[in-house]
Coordinates of C-alpha atoms in Angstrom, one line a residue:
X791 CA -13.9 19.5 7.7
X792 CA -10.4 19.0 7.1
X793 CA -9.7 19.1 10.7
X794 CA -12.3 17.1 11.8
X795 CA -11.4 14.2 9.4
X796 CA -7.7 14.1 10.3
X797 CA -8.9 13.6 13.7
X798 CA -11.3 10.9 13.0
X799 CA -8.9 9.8 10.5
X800 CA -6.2 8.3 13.8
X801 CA -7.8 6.0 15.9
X802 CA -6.7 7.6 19.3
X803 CA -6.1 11.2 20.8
X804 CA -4.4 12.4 23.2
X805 CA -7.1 12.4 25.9
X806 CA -8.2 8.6 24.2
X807 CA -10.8 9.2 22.0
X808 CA -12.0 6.2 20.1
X809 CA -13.9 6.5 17.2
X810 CA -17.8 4.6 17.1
X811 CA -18.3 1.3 15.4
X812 CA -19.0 1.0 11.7
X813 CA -22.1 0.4 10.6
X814 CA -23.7 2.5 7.7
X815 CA -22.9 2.0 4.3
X816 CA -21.8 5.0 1.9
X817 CA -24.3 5.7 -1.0
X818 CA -21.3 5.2 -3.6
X819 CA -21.0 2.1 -3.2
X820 CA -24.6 1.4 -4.8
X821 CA -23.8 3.6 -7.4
X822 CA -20.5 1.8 -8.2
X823 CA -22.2 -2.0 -7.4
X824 CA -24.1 -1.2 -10.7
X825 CA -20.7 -0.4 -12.7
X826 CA -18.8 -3.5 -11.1
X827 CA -21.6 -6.1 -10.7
X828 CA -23.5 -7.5 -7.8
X829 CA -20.7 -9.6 -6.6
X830 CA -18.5 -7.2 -5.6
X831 CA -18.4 -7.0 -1.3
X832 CA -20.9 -4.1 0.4
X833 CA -18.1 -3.0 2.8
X834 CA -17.9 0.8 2.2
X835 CA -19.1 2.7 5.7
X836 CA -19.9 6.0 6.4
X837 CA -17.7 6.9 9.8
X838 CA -19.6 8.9 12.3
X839 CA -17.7 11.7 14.0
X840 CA -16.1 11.1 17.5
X841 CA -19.3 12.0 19.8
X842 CA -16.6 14.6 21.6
X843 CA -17.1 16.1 18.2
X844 CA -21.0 15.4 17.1
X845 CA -22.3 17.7 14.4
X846 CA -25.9 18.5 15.4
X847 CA -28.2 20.6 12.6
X848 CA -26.0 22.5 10.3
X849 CA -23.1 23.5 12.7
X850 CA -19.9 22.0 12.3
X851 CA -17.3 22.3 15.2
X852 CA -13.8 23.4 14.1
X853 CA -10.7 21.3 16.2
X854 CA -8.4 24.2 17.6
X855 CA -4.9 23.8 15.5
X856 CA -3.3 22.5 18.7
X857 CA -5.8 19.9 19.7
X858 CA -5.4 18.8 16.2
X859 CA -1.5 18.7 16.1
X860 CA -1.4 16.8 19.7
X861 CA -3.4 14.5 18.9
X862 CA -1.9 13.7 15.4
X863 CA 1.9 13.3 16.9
X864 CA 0.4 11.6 20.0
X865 CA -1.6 8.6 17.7
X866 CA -0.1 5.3 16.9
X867 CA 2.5 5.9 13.7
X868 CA 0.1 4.4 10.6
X869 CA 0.7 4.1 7.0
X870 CA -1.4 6.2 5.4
X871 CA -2.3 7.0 1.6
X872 CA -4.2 9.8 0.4
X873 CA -5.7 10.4 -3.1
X874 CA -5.2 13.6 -4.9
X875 CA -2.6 14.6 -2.7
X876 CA -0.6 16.8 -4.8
X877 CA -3.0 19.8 -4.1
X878 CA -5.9 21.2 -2.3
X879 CA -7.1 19.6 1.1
X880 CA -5.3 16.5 0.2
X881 CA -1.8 17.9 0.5
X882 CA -2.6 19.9 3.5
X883 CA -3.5 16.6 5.1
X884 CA -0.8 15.2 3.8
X885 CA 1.8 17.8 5.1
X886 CA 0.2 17.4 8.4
X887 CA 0.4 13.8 8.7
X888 CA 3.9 13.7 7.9
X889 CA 4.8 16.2 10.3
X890 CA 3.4 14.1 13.0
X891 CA 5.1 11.3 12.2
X892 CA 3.0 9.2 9.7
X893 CA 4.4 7.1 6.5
X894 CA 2.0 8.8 4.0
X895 CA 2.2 7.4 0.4
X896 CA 1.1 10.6 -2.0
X897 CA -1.0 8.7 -4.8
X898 CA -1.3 10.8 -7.9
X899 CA -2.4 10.9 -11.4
X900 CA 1.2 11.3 -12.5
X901 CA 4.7 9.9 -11.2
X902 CA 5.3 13.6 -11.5
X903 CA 2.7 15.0 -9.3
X904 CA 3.4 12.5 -6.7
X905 CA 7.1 12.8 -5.9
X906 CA 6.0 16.9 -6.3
X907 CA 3.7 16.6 -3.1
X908 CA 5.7 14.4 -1.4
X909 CA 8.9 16.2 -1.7
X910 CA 6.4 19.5 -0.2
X911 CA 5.4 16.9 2.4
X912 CA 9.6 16.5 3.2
X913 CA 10.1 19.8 3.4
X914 CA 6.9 21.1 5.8
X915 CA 7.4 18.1 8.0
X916 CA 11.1 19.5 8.2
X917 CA 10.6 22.8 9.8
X918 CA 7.4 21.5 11.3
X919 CA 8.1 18.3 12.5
X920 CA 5.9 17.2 15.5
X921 CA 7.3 14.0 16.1
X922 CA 10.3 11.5 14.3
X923 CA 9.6 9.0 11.7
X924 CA 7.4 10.5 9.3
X925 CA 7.9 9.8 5.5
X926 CA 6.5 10.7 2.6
X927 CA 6.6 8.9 -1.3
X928 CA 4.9 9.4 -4.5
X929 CA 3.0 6.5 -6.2
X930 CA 0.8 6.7 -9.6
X931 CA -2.6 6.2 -9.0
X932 CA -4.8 7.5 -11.8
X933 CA -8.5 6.8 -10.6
X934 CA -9.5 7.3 -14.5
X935 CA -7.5 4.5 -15.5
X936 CA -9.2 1.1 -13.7
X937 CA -6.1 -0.7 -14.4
X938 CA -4.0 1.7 -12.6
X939 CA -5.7 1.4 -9.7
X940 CA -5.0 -2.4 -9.9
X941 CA -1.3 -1.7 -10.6
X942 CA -1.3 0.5 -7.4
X943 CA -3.4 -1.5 -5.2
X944 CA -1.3 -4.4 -5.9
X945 CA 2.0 -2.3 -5.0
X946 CA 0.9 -1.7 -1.1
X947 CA 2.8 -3.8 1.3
X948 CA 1.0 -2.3 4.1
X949 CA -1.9 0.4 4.8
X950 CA -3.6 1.5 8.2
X951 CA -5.6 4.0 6.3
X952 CA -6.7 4.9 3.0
X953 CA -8.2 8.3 2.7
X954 CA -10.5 8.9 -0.7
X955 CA -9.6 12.7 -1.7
X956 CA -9.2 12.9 -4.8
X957 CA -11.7 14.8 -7.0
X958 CA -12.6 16.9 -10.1
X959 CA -15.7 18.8 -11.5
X960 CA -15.8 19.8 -15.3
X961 CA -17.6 23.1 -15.9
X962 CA -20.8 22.6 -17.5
X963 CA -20.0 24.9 -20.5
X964 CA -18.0 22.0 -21.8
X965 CA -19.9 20.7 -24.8
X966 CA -18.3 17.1 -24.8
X967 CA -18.3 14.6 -22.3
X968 CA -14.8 13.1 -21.2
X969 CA -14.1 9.5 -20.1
X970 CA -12.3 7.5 -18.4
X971 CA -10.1 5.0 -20.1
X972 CA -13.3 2.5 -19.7
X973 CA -15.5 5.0 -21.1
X974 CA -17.0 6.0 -18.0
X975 CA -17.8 10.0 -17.5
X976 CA -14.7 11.4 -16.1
X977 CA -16.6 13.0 -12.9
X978 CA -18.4 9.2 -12.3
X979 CA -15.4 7.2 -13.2
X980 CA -12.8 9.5 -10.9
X981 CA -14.4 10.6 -7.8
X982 CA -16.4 7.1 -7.4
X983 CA -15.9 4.2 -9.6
X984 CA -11.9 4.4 -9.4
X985 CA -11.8 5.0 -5.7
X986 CA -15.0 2.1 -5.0
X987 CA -12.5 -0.1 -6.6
X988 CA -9.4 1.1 -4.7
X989 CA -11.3 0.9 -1.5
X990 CA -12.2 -2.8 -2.3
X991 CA -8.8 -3.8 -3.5
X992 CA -7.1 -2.7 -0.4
X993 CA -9.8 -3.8 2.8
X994 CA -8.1 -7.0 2.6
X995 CA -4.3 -5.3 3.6
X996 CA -6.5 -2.7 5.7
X997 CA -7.9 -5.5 8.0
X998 CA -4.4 -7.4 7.8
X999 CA -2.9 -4.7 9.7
X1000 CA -5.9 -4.6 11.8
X1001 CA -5.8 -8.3 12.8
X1002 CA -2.3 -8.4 12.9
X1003 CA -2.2 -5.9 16.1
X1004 CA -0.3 -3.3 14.3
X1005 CA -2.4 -0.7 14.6
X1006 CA -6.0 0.0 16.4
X1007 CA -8.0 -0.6 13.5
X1008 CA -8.2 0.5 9.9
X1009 CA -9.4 3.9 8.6
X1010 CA -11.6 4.8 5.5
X1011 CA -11.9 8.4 5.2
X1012 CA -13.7 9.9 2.4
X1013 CA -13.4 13.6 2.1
X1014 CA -15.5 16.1 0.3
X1015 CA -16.0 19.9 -1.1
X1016 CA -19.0 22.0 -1.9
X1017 CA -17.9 22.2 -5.7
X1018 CA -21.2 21.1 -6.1
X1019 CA -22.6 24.4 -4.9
X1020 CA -22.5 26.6 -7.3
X1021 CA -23.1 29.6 -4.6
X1022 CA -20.4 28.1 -1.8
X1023 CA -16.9 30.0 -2.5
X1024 CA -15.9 26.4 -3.3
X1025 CA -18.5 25.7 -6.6
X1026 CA -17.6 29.1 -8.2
X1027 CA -16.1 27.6 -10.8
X1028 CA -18.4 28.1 -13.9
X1029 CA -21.7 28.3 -15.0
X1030 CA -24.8 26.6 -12.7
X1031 CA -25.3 23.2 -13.6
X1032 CA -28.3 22.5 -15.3
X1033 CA -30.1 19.8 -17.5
X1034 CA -30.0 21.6 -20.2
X1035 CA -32.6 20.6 -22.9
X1036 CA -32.8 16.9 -22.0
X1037 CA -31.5 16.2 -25.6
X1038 CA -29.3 13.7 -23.7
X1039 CA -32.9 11.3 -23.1
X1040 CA -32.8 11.0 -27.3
X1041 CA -30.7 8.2 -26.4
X1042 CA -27.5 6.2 -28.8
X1043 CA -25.0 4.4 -27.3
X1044 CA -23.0 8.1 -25.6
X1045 CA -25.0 10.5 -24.6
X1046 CA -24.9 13.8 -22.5
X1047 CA -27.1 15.1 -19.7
X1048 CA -26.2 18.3 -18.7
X1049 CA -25.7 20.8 -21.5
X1050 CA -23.6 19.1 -24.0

């Protein structure tokens, strides 16, 4: 999925793939319309893959690690910023992009993290480099901190696209909820609410770009993982989730849903 999203993520290929028009609308964005009020802009969309690449039933098609590279160092250089990028998919990404040429910002929960994965980024783009030009710099952007997204957002000078990546599941045998520094549940407020408002705050640079001529258009890419699966390699990370004894419906101004 990694591969395929990359792809998708630059607008054209090698051979000149474009991607198909937006037109579907994510289902976090009526999830977070209920946290940040009806007026905030329906603009989130779901991308459809490439039709070179179409997913039909339950078989995904893997891009060979050349066609991927090619068409990486081949694309128009964009600036790019990934979530969660100090680890996981999102630094692999990351790494990649670099390597072929892109000016990836590494936005992280910590200043610490962030120069971490983008100094990693320096040094795989170094003995891997695909093509001249690509960067890589650490920014803070802690999705469980609302107002430092809006410090970060308001940092970009210029984005081509934003990629939504990072991500975290508690294991259910916690017994207390954590929150955000709103008070949201951590797993709500991170891997939605922070990055719905991110996503908002920066369409207006993304389409600058856009109408500007610098690049082809502007990118969302949202990423994913089966942590929710509790049988997929990627969800063995606890116990199954469950709802527990519902004790959570008793009500009072915090409550729990699932097991404590």
């Amino acid at each position: 999925m990694l591969r395929l999203a990359l792809l998708h993520l630059l607008i054209a290929s090698s051979d000149g793939l474009r991607p198909p028009p937006i037109t579907r609308i994510n289902r976090r964005q009526a999830l977070a319309r209920t946290a940040f009020g009806a007026t905030v802009t329906p603009f989130l969309p779901v991308l459809a893959p490439p039709p070179a690449f179409a997913v039909e039933d339950d078989i995904q098609r893997v891009i060979p690690q050349k066609t991927l590279t090619t068409a990486l160092a081949t694309a128009p250089q964009r600036d790019i910023i990934i979530t969660g990028s100090n680890s996981g998919v999102g630094l692999a990404g990351a790494k990649l992009l670099t390597a072929a040429g892109h000016r990836v910002v590494c936005a992280c929960r910590t200043q610490a993290k962030a120069d971490a994965a983008a100094a990693a980024c320096a040094a795989y783009a170094a003995k891997n480099g695909l093509r001249d030009g690509g960067t890589a710099v650490g920014a803070v952007c802690d999705l469980g901190s609302l107002e430092s997204v809006r410090t970060f957002a308001a940092s970009v000078t210029s984005v081509d696209s934003l990629v939504l990546n990072a991500g975290l599941s508690r294991g259910v045998d916690e017994k207390e909820a954590r929150r955000t520094a709103e008070g949201f549940e951590e797993t709500i407020g991170v891997n939605h609410l922070g990055h719905f408002l991110l996503a908002n705050l920066l369409t207006p640079k993304l389409t600058a770009n856009a109408a500007a001529g610098k690049t082809p258009s502007p990118r969302i890419v949202i990423t994913a993982s089966p942590v929710h699966d509790p049988t997929s390699g990627g969800g063995n990370v606890g116990s199954t989730a469950t709802l527990g004894d519902l004790s959570g419906l008793t009500g009072g101004a915090r409550f729990d849903m699932v097991d404590g």
